[in-house]
Coordinates of C-alpha atoms in Angstrom, one line a residue:
M2 CA 21.8 0.4 -10.7
T3 CA 21.6 3.1 -12.9
L4 CA 22.2 2.5 -16.6
E5 CA 25.2 4.1 -17.4
A6 CA 26.8 1.6 -15.1
A7 CA 25.0 -0.9 -16.8
V8 CA 26.5 0.8 -20.3
R9 CA 29.8 0.5 -18.6
S10 CA 29.8 -2.9 -17.9
A11 CA 29.1 -3.6 -21.0
L12 CA 31.0 -1.8 -23.1
P13 CA 34.5 -3.4 -22.6
Q14 CA 33.1 -6.8 -23.1
T15 CA 31.1 -6.0 -26.3
R16 CA 31.7 -4.7 -29.8
A17 CA 29.0 -2.5 -30.5
L18 CA 26.6 -1.4 -28.0
V19 CA 23.0 -0.7 -28.4
V20 CA 20.4 1.3 -26.1
V21 CA 16.5 1.2 -27.4
D22 CA 14.9 4.0 -25.2
D23 CA 12.0 2.7 -25.8
G24 CA 9.5 6.2 -25.6
S25 CA 11.0 7.7 -22.1
R26 CA 10.1 11.6 -21.9
G27 CA 11.2 14.3 -20.3
E28 CA 15.2 16.3 -20.7
D29 CA 15.7 14.5 -16.9
A30 CA 16.0 10.6 -19.8
L31 CA 17.2 12.9 -22.5
A32 CA 20.0 13.8 -20.5
V33 CA 20.9 10.1 -20.2
L34 CA 20.9 9.1 -23.0
R35 CA 23.2 11.9 -24.4
R36 CA 26.0 11.0 -21.5
V37 CA 25.2 7.0 -22.7
A38 CA 26.3 7.9 -25.9
D39 CA 28.7 9.6 -25.0
L40 CA 29.9 7.1 -23.3
G41 CA 30.0 5.0 -26.9
A42 CA 26.5 3.1 -27.4
T43 CA 24.5 3.5 -29.4
V44 CA 21.1 5.5 -28.8
V45 CA 17.8 3.5 -31.1
R46 CA 15.0 6.1 -29.8
Q47 CA 11.1 4.8 -30.2
E48 CA 8.7 7.4 -30.2
S49 CA 6.3 5.3 -28.6
N50 CA 6.0 2.9 -25.7
R51 CA 5.8 -0.2 -28.6
G52 CA 6.7 -2.6 -25.5
I53 CA 9.9 -5.5 -25.0
G54 CA 10.7 -7.7 -28.3
A55 CA 9.6 -4.7 -30.0
A56 CA 12.6 -2.7 -28.1
L57 CA 15.2 -6.2 -28.9
N58 CA 13.7 -6.0 -32.3
A59 CA 14.5 -2.9 -33.4
G60 CA 18.3 -3.6 -31.3
V61 CA 19.4 -6.5 -32.7
A62 CA 18.4 -4.5 -36.3
E63 CA 20.6 -2.2 -35.4
L64 CA 23.4 -4.6 -34.7
C65 CA 23.4 -6.6 -37.3
T66 CA 24.2 -3.9 -39.6
D67 CA 27.3 -4.6 -38.9
D68 CA 28.2 -8.1 -41.0
A69 CA 31.1 -8.8 -38.2
V70 CA 28.5 -9.2 -35.4
D71 CA 27.9 -13.5 -35.0
G72 CA 26.3 -13.3 -31.6
V73 CA 24.1 -11.0 -29.5
L74 CA 23.5 -10.1 -26.0
T75 CA 20.5 -9.1 -24.7
L76 CA 20.2 -7.2 -20.9
D77 CA 17.5 -5.1 -19.3
Q78 CA 18.5 -1.3 -17.5
D79 CA 18.7 -2.4 -14.9
S80 CA 22.3 -5.3 -14.8
A81 CA 25.5 -5.1 -13.9
L82 CA 27.6 -7.9 -16.2
P83 CA 30.5 -8.7 -13.5
V84 CA 34.0 -8.6 -15.4
G85 CA 34.2 -11.7 -18.1
F86 CA 30.6 -12.9 -17.7
V87 CA 30.7 -12.0 -22.2
D88 CA 33.7 -14.2 -22.1
A89 CA 32.2 -16.6 -20.3
L90 CA 29.2 -17.4 -21.8
V91 CA 30.6 -17.0 -25.3
A92 CA 33.4 -19.9 -24.0
A93 CA 30.2 -22.5 -22.9
A94 CA 29.1 -21.8 -26.4
H95 CA 31.7 -22.6 -27.8
A96 CA 32.2 -25.8 -25.9
A97 CA 28.8 -26.5 -26.1
H98 CA 29.1 -26.7 -30.2
V99 CA 32.8 -28.5 -30.4
D100 CA 30.3 -31.3 -28.2
G101 CA 27.8 -31.5 -31.0
V102 CA 25.2 -29.3 -29.3
A103 CA 22.6 -27.0 -31.2
V104 CA 23.5 -24.5 -29.1
G105 CA 20.6 -21.3 -29.6
M106 CA 21.4 -19.3 -26.5
V107 CA 23.6 -19.0 -23.0
G108 CA 22.1 -17.8 -20.1
P109 CA 24.9 -17.1 -17.0
G110 CA 25.0 -19.9 -13.6
A111 CA 23.0 -18.2 -11.5
V112 CA 20.9 -15.0 -12.0
A113 CA 20.5 -12.3 -8.4
G114 CA 21.0 -15.6 -6.0
M115 CA 19.0 -18.1 -8.3
R116 CA 21.2 -20.5 -9.7
R117 CA 20.9 -22.8 -12.9
R118 CA 22.0 -26.0 -13.5
E119 CA 25.2 -26.6 -12.1
S120 CA 27.5 -28.4 -14.8
T121 CA 28.4 -31.7 -13.0
D122 CA 32.4 -32.9 -14.9
E123 CA 34.6 -30.9 -16.4
R124 CA 32.5 -29.1 -19.0
A125 CA 32.1 -25.0 -19.8
Y126 CA 28.7 -25.7 -20.0
A127 CA 25.7 -27.3 -18.7
I128 CA 22.1 -27.6 -20.1
G129 CA 20.1 -25.8 -18.6
G130 CA 15.7 -25.1 -18.6
E131 CA 14.2 -21.7 -19.4
P132 CA 16.2 -18.5 -19.0
I133 CA 15.8 -14.4 -18.6
Q134 CA 16.1 -12.1 -21.6
S135 CA 18.5 -10.0 -19.4
G136 CA 22.2 -11.4 -19.7
L137 CA 21.1 -13.8 -23.0
L138 CA 23.5 -14.4 -25.3
I139 CA 22.1 -15.7 -28.6
P140 CA 24.0 -16.3 -32.1
R141 CA 23.0 -14.4 -35.1
H142 CA 21.2 -16.8 -37.5
V143 CA 19.3 -18.8 -34.6
L144 CA 18.1 -15.3 -34.7
E145 CA 17.7 -14.7 -38.2
E146 CA 16.4 -18.4 -38.5
L147 CA 13.5 -18.1 -35.5
G148 CA 12.9 -14.5 -36.6
G149 CA 13.3 -12.7 -33.7
F150 CA 11.0 -11.6 -30.7
R151 CA 7.3 -11.3 -30.7
E152 CA 6.0 -8.2 -30.1
D153 CA 2.7 -7.9 -30.2
L154 CA 3.0 -9.7 -26.7
F155 CA 4.1 -6.2 -25.0
I156 CA 5.9 -7.2 -21.6
D157 CA 5.9 -11.2 -20.2
G158 CA 6.7 -14.3 -22.0
V159 CA 8.5 -12.9 -24.6
D160 CA 11.5 -15.5 -23.5
S161 CA 9.2 -17.4 -22.7
D162 CA 8.2 -18.1 -26.6
F163 CA 11.9 -17.8 -27.5
Y164 CA 13.0 -20.1 -26.0
L165 CA 9.9 -22.8 -26.4
R166 CA 10.5 -21.0 -30.4
A167 CA 13.4 -22.5 -30.1
R168 CA 13.1 -26.0 -29.0
R169 CA 10.8 -26.8 -32.1
H170 CA 13.5 -25.2 -33.8
G171 CA 16.1 -27.7 -31.6
Y172 CA 18.4 -25.8 -29.9
Q173 CA 19.2 -26.0 -26.2
C174 CA 19.6 -23.8 -24.0
V175 CA 23.2 -23.6 -22.6
V176 CA 24.5 -22.3 -19.0
A177 CA 28.0 -21.2 -17.9
P178 CA 28.0 -22.4 -14.7
G179 CA 30.6 -19.3 -13.3
A180 CA 29.0 -16.2 -14.6
T181 CA 26.5 -14.6 -12.6
L182 CA 24.0 -11.6 -13.0
E183 CA 23.5 -9.2 -11.2
H184 CA 19.4 -8.3 -11.9
R185 CA 16.4 -7.4 -10.4
L186 CA 13.4 -10.1 -10.7
G187 CA 10.6 -6.9 -9.2
R188 CA 10.1 -5.7 -4.9
G189 CA 10.9 -7.9 -2.5
H190 CA 8.3 -8.2 0.3
R191 CA 9.0 -10.1 3.6
V192 CA 6.8 -12.0 5.2
A193 CA 7.5 -14.4 9.1
V194 CA 7.2 -18.2 8.1
A195 CA 7.5 -20.5 11.2
G196 CA 9.2 -17.4 12.9
R197 CA 11.4 -16.9 9.5
S198 CA 12.0 -13.6 7.8
V199 CA 11.2 -14.8 3.5
E200 CA 11.6 -12.6 1.1
L201 CA 8.7 -13.5 -1.6
T202 CA 8.6 -11.3 -4.9
V203 CA 6.3 -9.5 -6.0
A204 CA 5.9 -7.9 -9.8
S205 CA 3.8 -4.0 -9.9
D206 CA -0.2 -5.2 -10.2
F207 CA -0.3 -3.9 -13.7
R208 CA 1.8 -7.1 -15.0
Y209 CA 0.1 -9.5 -13.3
Y210 CA -2.2 -8.9 -16.5
Y211 CA 0.1 -9.2 -18.6
Q212 CA 1.1 -12.5 -17.1
V213 CA -1.9 -14.4 -17.7
R214 CA -2.7 -12.7 -20.5
N215 CA 0.7 -14.3 -22.5
L216 CA 0.7 -17.1 -20.4
I217 CA -2.9 -18.8 -22.1
H218 CA -1.3 -16.8 -25.8
V219 CA 1.7 -19.1 -25.2
V220 CA 0.2 -22.0 -24.1
R221 CA -1.7 -22.0 -27.0
E222 CA 1.3 -21.4 -29.5
H223 CA 3.4 -24.3 -27.7
G224 CA 0.3 -26.5 -26.2
R225 CA 0.7 -29.2 -27.9
A226 CA 4.3 -29.4 -28.7
D227 CA 5.5 -29.3 -24.7
P228 CA 3.0 -29.7 -22.5
R229 CA 5.3 -30.6 -19.5
W230 CA 6.4 -27.3 -19.9
S231 CA 2.8 -25.6 -20.5
L232 CA 1.1 -27.3 -17.2
G233 CA 4.5 -26.2 -15.1
A234 CA 4.3 -22.6 -15.9
V235 CA 0.6 -22.6 -15.4
G236 CA 1.2 -24.5 -11.6
R237 CA 4.0 -21.8 -11.2
E238 CA 1.8 -19.0 -11.4
L239 CA -0.7 -20.3 -9.8
R240 CA 1.3 -21.3 -6.6
H241 CA 2.7 -17.6 -7.0
L242 CA -0.1 -15.5 -7.5
A243 CA -2.0 -18.3 -4.8
I244 CA 1.0 -17.2 -1.8
V245 CA 1.2 -13.4 -2.8
T246 CA -2.6 -13.4 -2.3
A247 CA -2.1 -14.4 1.1
A248 CA 0.8 -12.9 2.1
V249 CA 1.1 -9.5 0.5
P250 CA -1.2 -6.2 0.9
G251 CA -2.1 -4.6 -2.4
R252 CA -3.8 -8.4 -3.5
A253 CA -7.1 -6.7 -4.7
A254 CA -5.6 -5.1 -7.2
R255 CA -3.7 -7.8 -8.3
L256 CA -6.4 -10.4 -8.4
E257 CA -8.1 -7.8 -10.8
E258 CA -5.3 -7.1 -13.0
A259 CA -5.1 -10.6 -13.0
R260 CA -9.0 -11.2 -14.3
R261 CA -9.4 -8.7 -16.7
G262 CA -5.2 -10.9 -17.9
L263 CA -7.6 -14.0 -17.5
A264 CA -11.2 -12.6 -20.2
D265 CA -8.6 -11.0 -22.5
G266 CA -5.9 -13.9 -22.8
L267 CA -8.8 -16.0 -23.1
R268 CA -10.8 -13.8 -25.9
G269 CA -7.2 -13.2 -27.7
R270 CA -6.6 -9.8 -27.2
T271 CA -3.1 -8.2 -27.6
G272 CA -0.9 -6.0 -27.5
R273 CA -0.9 -2.6 -24.7
R274 CA -3.3 -2.8 -22.0
P275 CA -7.3 -1.5 -24.1
E276 CA -8.3 -0.9 -21.3
G277 CA -8.6 0.3 -17.6
P278 CA -5.1 1.9 -15.8
A279 CA -2.3 1.4 -18.5
A280 CA 1.0 -0.2 -17.7
P281 CA 3.6 2.7 -17.1
P282 CA 5.6 4.8 -19.7
A283 CA 8.5 3.0 -19.7
A284 CA 11.6 4.2 -17.7
S285 CA 12.8 7.0 -17.8
P286 CA 16.5 6.2 -16.5
S287 CA 17.9 7.1 -13.9
E288 CA 20.8 8.7 -11.6
D289 CA 19.6 7.0 -8.1
G290 CA 19.3 3.9 -9.3
P291 CA 15.2 1.3 -9.0
R292 CA 13.5 4.2 -7.3
P293 CA 11.4 5.2 -9.7
S294 CA 11.5 10.1 -9.9
V295 CA 9.4 11.8 -6.8
S296 CA 7.6 14.9 -7.4
V297 CA 6.0 16.6 -4.3
C298 CA 2.4 18.6 -5.6
M299 CA 1.5 21.8 -3.4
A300 CA -1.5 23.9 -3.9
A301 CA -0.7 27.1 -2.3
W302 CA -2.5 30.7 -1.1
N303 CA -1.9 33.4 1.4
G304 CA 0.7 30.5 3.9
A305 CA 3.6 32.9 3.3
D306 CA 3.2 32.4 7.2
Y307 CA 4.3 28.6 7.8
I308 CA 4.8 27.3 3.7
A309 CA 8.8 27.7 4.3
E310 CA 8.6 25.4 7.2
Q311 CA 7.1 22.9 5.1
I312 CA 8.9 23.1 2.0
S313 CA 12.1 22.5 4.5
S314 CA 10.6 19.1 5.8
I315 CA 9.7 17.4 2.1
L316 CA 13.0 19.2 0.1
E317 CA 14.9 17.0 3.1
Q318 CA 14.0 13.8 1.7
L319 CA 14.0 14.4 -2.1
R320 CA 16.7 12.9 -4.1
P321 CA 18.3 15.1 -7.1
D322 CA 15.8 13.9 -9.7
D323 CA 13.1 14.4 -7.6
E324 CA 10.8 17.7 -7.4
L325 CA 8.2 19.9 -5.8
V326 CA 6.4 21.8 -7.5
V327 CA 4.2 24.2 -5.6
V328 CA 1.5 26.2 -7.3
D329 CA 0.1 28.9 -5.8
D330 CA -3.4 30.8 -6.6
A331 CA -3.1 34.1 -6.7
S332 CA -2.0 34.3 -3.0
G333 CA -2.6 38.0 -1.5
D334 CA 0.2 37.4 0.9
D335 CA 3.7 37.6 0.5
T336 CA 3.3 33.5 -0.8
A337 CA 5.2 33.9 -3.8
A338 CA 8.4 35.9 -3.3
V339 CA 8.6 33.1 -0.2
V340 CA 8.7 30.2 -2.3
A341 CA 10.5 32.2 -4.8
A342 CA 13.2 32.8 -2.7
I343 CA 14.0 29.1 -1.3
A344 CA 17.4 28.1 -3.6
D345 CA 17.4 24.8 -4.3
P346 CA 16.5 23.3 -8.3
R347 CA 14.6 20.4 -7.6
L348 CA 11.9 22.8 -5.9
R349 CA 9.3 24.7 -8.7
L350 CA 6.8 27.3 -9.2
I351 CA 3.9 28.2 -10.7
R352 CA 1.6 31.4 -10.2
H353 CA -2.1 31.5 -10.7
E354 CA -2.9 34.9 -12.4
A355 CA -6.6 34.3 -10.5
N356 CA -7.5 32.3 -8.3
A357 CA -8.6 28.7 -9.7
G358 CA -9.0 27.3 -5.8
Y359 CA -7.7 24.5 -4.1
V360 CA -8.8 21.5 -6.2
R361 CA -8.0 23.5 -10.1
T362 CA -4.8 24.1 -7.8
F363 CA -3.7 20.3 -6.9
E364 CA -4.8 19.6 -10.0
D365 CA -3.1 22.1 -12.6
A366 CA 0.4 20.9 -9.9
L367 CA -0.5 16.4 -10.7
R368 CA -0.6 17.6 -14.0
A369 CA 2.5 20.4 -13.9
A370 CA 4.4 16.9 -12.0
R371 CA 6.5 15.2 -13.7
G372 CA 8.1 11.9 -12.1
E373 CA 6.4 8.3 -12.0
L374 CA 4.7 9.4 -8.4
L375 CA 3.1 11.8 -6.9
L376 CA 2.9 12.8 -3.3
L377 CA 0.3 15.7 -2.2
A378 CA 0.9 18.3 0.1
D379 CA -0.8 21.1 1.7
Q380 CA 1.3 24.6 2.4
D381 CA 0.9 24.3 6.3
D382 CA 2.0 20.8 7.3
V383 CA 5.2 19.6 8.2
W384 CA 6.9 15.8 6.6
L385 CA 8.1 13.3 8.9
P386 CA 11.5 11.6 8.6
G387 CA 10.7 8.4 6.0
R388 CA 7.4 9.4 4.4
L389 CA 8.6 9.5 1.2
D390 CA 10.5 6.8 1.6
A391 CA 7.7 4.9 3.0
M392 CA 5.2 5.8 0.6
A393 CA 7.6 4.7 -2.2
A394 CA 7.2 1.3 -0.9
D395 CA 4.0 1.5 -1.2
L396 CA 3.3 2.8 -4.1
R397 CA 5.6 0.2 -5.9
S398 CA 2.6 -2.0 -4.8
A399 CA -0.5 -0.4 -4.8
G400 CA -1.5 3.0 -7.0
V401 CA -2.6 5.0 -4.3
V402 CA -1.9 5.1 -1.0
A403 CA -2.8 6.8 2.0
T404 CA -0.8 7.6 5.3
N405 CA -2.5 8.3 9.3
L406 CA -1.6 12.0 10.4
T407 CA -0.3 13.0 13.9
T408 CA -1.3 17.3 15.3
L409 CA 1.0 19.7 15.3
G410 CA 2.9 20.7 18.2
G411 CA -0.8 18.6 19.8
P412 CA -1.9 15.2 20.7
A413 CA -0.5 12.6 18.3
S414 CA -4.2 11.2 17.7
I415 CA -6.8 12.8 15.8
R416 CA -10.2 12.8 16.8
G417 CA -13.2 11.1 14.8
P418 CA -16.6 13.1 13.8
F419 CA -18.7 10.1 16.4
G420 CA -15.8 11.0 19.2
Q421 CA -13.5 8.6 18.4
P422 CA -10.6 10.0 20.5
D423 CA -7.9 7.9 17.6
W424 CA -9.4 8.2 14.6
H425 CA -7.1 6.6 11.5
L426 CA -6.9 4.1 8.7
R427 CA -5.9 0.7 8.9
A428 CA -4.1 -1.1 6.6
S429 CA -6.5 -4.8 7.3
A430 CA -8.7 -2.4 5.6
S431 CA -7.3 -1.5 2.4
T432 CA -8.7 -4.4 0.6
H433 CA -12.6 -3.2 1.5
R434 CA -13.5 -1.2 -0.7
R435 CA -17.4 -0.7 -0.3
R436 CA -16.9 -0.9 3.3
N437 CA -15.1 2.4 2.6
V438 CA -16.4 3.9 -0.2
A439 CA -19.4 3.3 2.5
G440 CA -17.3 5.2 5.6
I441 CA -16.1 7.7 3.1
L442 CA -20.2 8.8 2.3
A443 CA -20.8 9.0 5.6
G444 CA -18.0 11.4 6.7
N445 CA -16.0 8.9 7.9
M446 CA -13.1 7.4 6.7
P447 CA -10.0 10.3 7.6
Y448 CA -8.7 10.2 3.6
Y449 CA -6.5 13.0 3.7
G450 CA -5.3 14.7 0.5
C451 CA -1.9 15.7 2.2
A452 CA -0.8 12.7 3.5
M453 CA -1.7 10.6 0.1
G454 CA 0.4 9.2 -3.0
I455 CA -0.4 7.9 -7.0
R456 CA 1.2 5.9 -9.3
R457 CA 1.8 8.1 -12.5
D458 CA -0.8 4.6 -13.8
V459 CA -3.2 5.6 -12.2
L460 CA -2.9 9.1 -12.1
E461 CA -3.1 9.1 -16.2
S462 CA -5.8 6.9 -16.7
A463 CA -8.2 7.5 -13.9
V464 CA -7.3 10.5 -11.5
L465 CA -6.9 12.7 -14.8
P466 CA -8.9 15.1 -15.3
F467 CA -10.9 16.9 -11.9
P468 CA -14.6 16.1 -13.2
A469 CA -15.7 19.4 -13.8
F470 CA -18.0 19.6 -11.0
L471 CA -16.2 18.4 -8.6
D472 CA -15.0 21.9 -6.4
E473 CA -14.4 20.7 -2.6
S474 CA -12.9 16.9 -1.4
H475 CA -10.3 17.3 -4.6
D476 CA -8.7 14.0 -1.7
L477 CA -12.2 12.0 -1.7
W478 CA -12.6 12.0 -5.3
I479 CA -8.8 10.4 -5.3
A480 CA -9.8 8.0 -2.7
L481 CA -13.0 7.1 -4.3
V482 CA -11.2 6.0 -7.4
G483 CA -8.4 4.1 -4.7
N484 CA -11.3 2.2 -3.5
L485 CA -13.7 1.5 -7.0
G486 CA -10.6 0.4 -8.9
G487 CA -8.7 -2.0 -6.3
Q488 CA -5.6 0.0 -5.8
M489 CA -6.1 1.5 -2.3
L490 CA -3.1 1.4 0.8
H491 CA -3.5 1.3 3.6
D492 CA -0.8 2.5 5.8
E493 CA -1.3 2.9 9.4
R494 CA 1.9 4.8 10.0
R495 CA 2.2 8.6 9.8
T496 CA 3.8 10.8 8.5
V497 CA 3.1 14.0 8.5
A498 CA 1.9 17.0 11.2
R499 CA -0.8 18.8 10.0
R500 CA -1.0 22.0 12.2
Y501 CA -5.4 22.9 12.4
H502 CA -5.4 26.3 12.6
E503 CA -8.3 28.9 11.0
S504 CA -7.5 29.4 7.8
N505 CA -7.0 24.8 6.5
A506 CA -9.5 24.3 3.3
S507 CA -10.1 20.6 5.8
P508 CA -12.7 21.7 8.1
N509 CA -11.9 20.9 10.9
R510 CA -15.3 21.1 13.2
P511 CA -18.8 20.1 11.7
R512 CA -20.1 20.7 8.6
G513 CA -23.8 22.5 8.5
V514 CA -27.3 20.5 7.8
L515 CA -27.1 21.9 3.8
P516 CA -23.6 21.8 3.0
A517 CA -23.8 18.0 4.2
L518 CA -25.9 17.0 1.9
R519 CA -24.3 19.1 -1.0
S520 CA -20.7 16.8 0.0
R521 CA -21.9 13.5 0.0
A522 CA -24.8 14.3 -3.2
L523 CA -20.8 15.5 -5.3
L524 CA -19.1 12.5 -3.5
L525 CA -22.0 10.4 -5.5
R526 CA -21.6 11.9 -9.0
C527 CA -18.4 11.0 -8.4
I528 CA -19.3 7.1 -8.0
A529 CA -21.1 7.6 -11.0
E530 CA -18.1 9.5 -13.1
I531 CA -16.4 6.8 -12.3
V532 CA -17.6 3.8 -12.8
R533 CA -19.1 5.0 -16.2
H534 CA -14.9 5.8 -16.8
R535 CA -14.1 2.2 -16.3
R536 CA -16.9 0.8 -17.9

C-alpha cells in the first residue's frame, strides 16, 4: 500500500484530507508529496520527525480551521479505505448517539483480519474496547475536550493514552461492525506449531524500546483509574515478548531494546529515544509498497574487467526507487568509463580525484546512499538471484545482516583459515555475541562486506563515521558493531558468488605474523571505540 493509494481511497469519502509529513528527506519523498497535493490533499511538512502524536495534532489543527468539520478520521500512510468505510463509521456514530451513548471514537469492525466486537442484534454499532489509531473517527468536540494526542510518547501508546482519557471523561469506543480496514500491524514471521504454520507479528527492534517505556508511562497515568486495562496491557506485552523471544530470530536486539525502554520508563524519560540506535526517520512515502528503499554501495578501483557483470547482476534485482552507488577510487584503468556507459537511472557514479583506499571509498558510498536499507557490494563478484529480497526481509528484524558466499566458477563452499572445508556463518550463532567477537579476533568468522547489509538507523547511530585509524577490514568494523550492539543476524543462504583473483582486497591466503598481529591490534581498538561510543 502506497501513500498515493491511501490518499486516493480517502479523498472521495471525506470533506478535506491533510497529509502530515513527519520530516521525510530526499527528492523521491518530495515528489510523492507533490503528487498527493496534486490529487487534492493538503500537505503539512514538519521540519523534523516529532513523532506520531505531534503529527496527528498538526493534522487536526489544520482540519479544524474549517468550522464545518465536525469529526476527524486518523489514518496511517499504509492504510486503505474500502468504499463506504467512512459512511459506515458515521452511521455507527449516529445510531449510538440516538441510543444515548457518549461517542468518543468510532473504529472498524476488523483491522487486517483481526475481528473486533460484533453487534449482537440489528443495531448498526457495538460498544468496543481499545482501538488502534488508524481508521479511527473522532468527533471534533471530543478532541477539543481532551486536548488532542499526547506528544511526549513519540511512538507507541499514543492511541492507548487517548482511549483511556476518553473513558475517564465518560466516552465510549463505538465499533462499526461492517467496516474493515486493511492495515499492516507489523511484519509477519511464520513458525511451525504442532505441524501447523502460524504467523507471528513482529515489530522493528527499536519499537520494543518505545512499547515498554511508554507502557510504563501510560500505566502510571491511568493505572489507578483503570487497573483492569493496565493488568491486561502488561500481560499482553509480556506474553508477546516471550513468544517472539522464543520463536523469532534477532531476540537479543529486541530484548536489549525492551530492557532500555524499561530503564528509561522507570526514570520517567519521554520523547525520542535519546541514545544508542535511534528510531529510524519517518518512512518516506514510497511508490513500491511496504519494502523500504535499498541502496547498494560499491567501492571500485581498477575493476574494468569484472564490474559490468557485477552491476548487471545487481540492477536485475533493484526496484525503480532503489539505487546503486558506485564510488570509483581514482582508477588507473577504464573502470569509471565502463560504469558511466551503463545507461540506468538507478546507477550513480561518484569519482575520487585521488586514491583514498577501499575503506574510505566504502565509507563515502555509504554516506552518499539515500536508501533505508544499505547493502555492500564488491566490484568483482556476482549477486545470486533473490539476494536483495532475502536481505531486505532480514533487515526488518535486525540492524546488521551477514550471509554466506559461494565461489564463482569453483566449489560451492569456501575453505576456512584453519582447514575447514565449508567455512560459513550459522544462523543459530546470530545471538552468540561474545563468541562471535572472539571469532573475529581469532580470524575465524567469515564476515565478508560483500555479503552484508545495514539498516539506516544503525548506520547513522553506530557504523558511521568509520574510525580515523581504520585502514582495513571495514567489514569487521561493521560486524563488531552488529555483535556488540545485539543487532547481528546470520542468514545461512549463499547470496553472493565471490570471484577470487590476485587483486582481491580481502586476502585469500593466511597473513604473515606481523600483519596478523597488527590486524588484531586494530580490531581491539575497534572494540574499545564501539564500547566507548555506546556509553
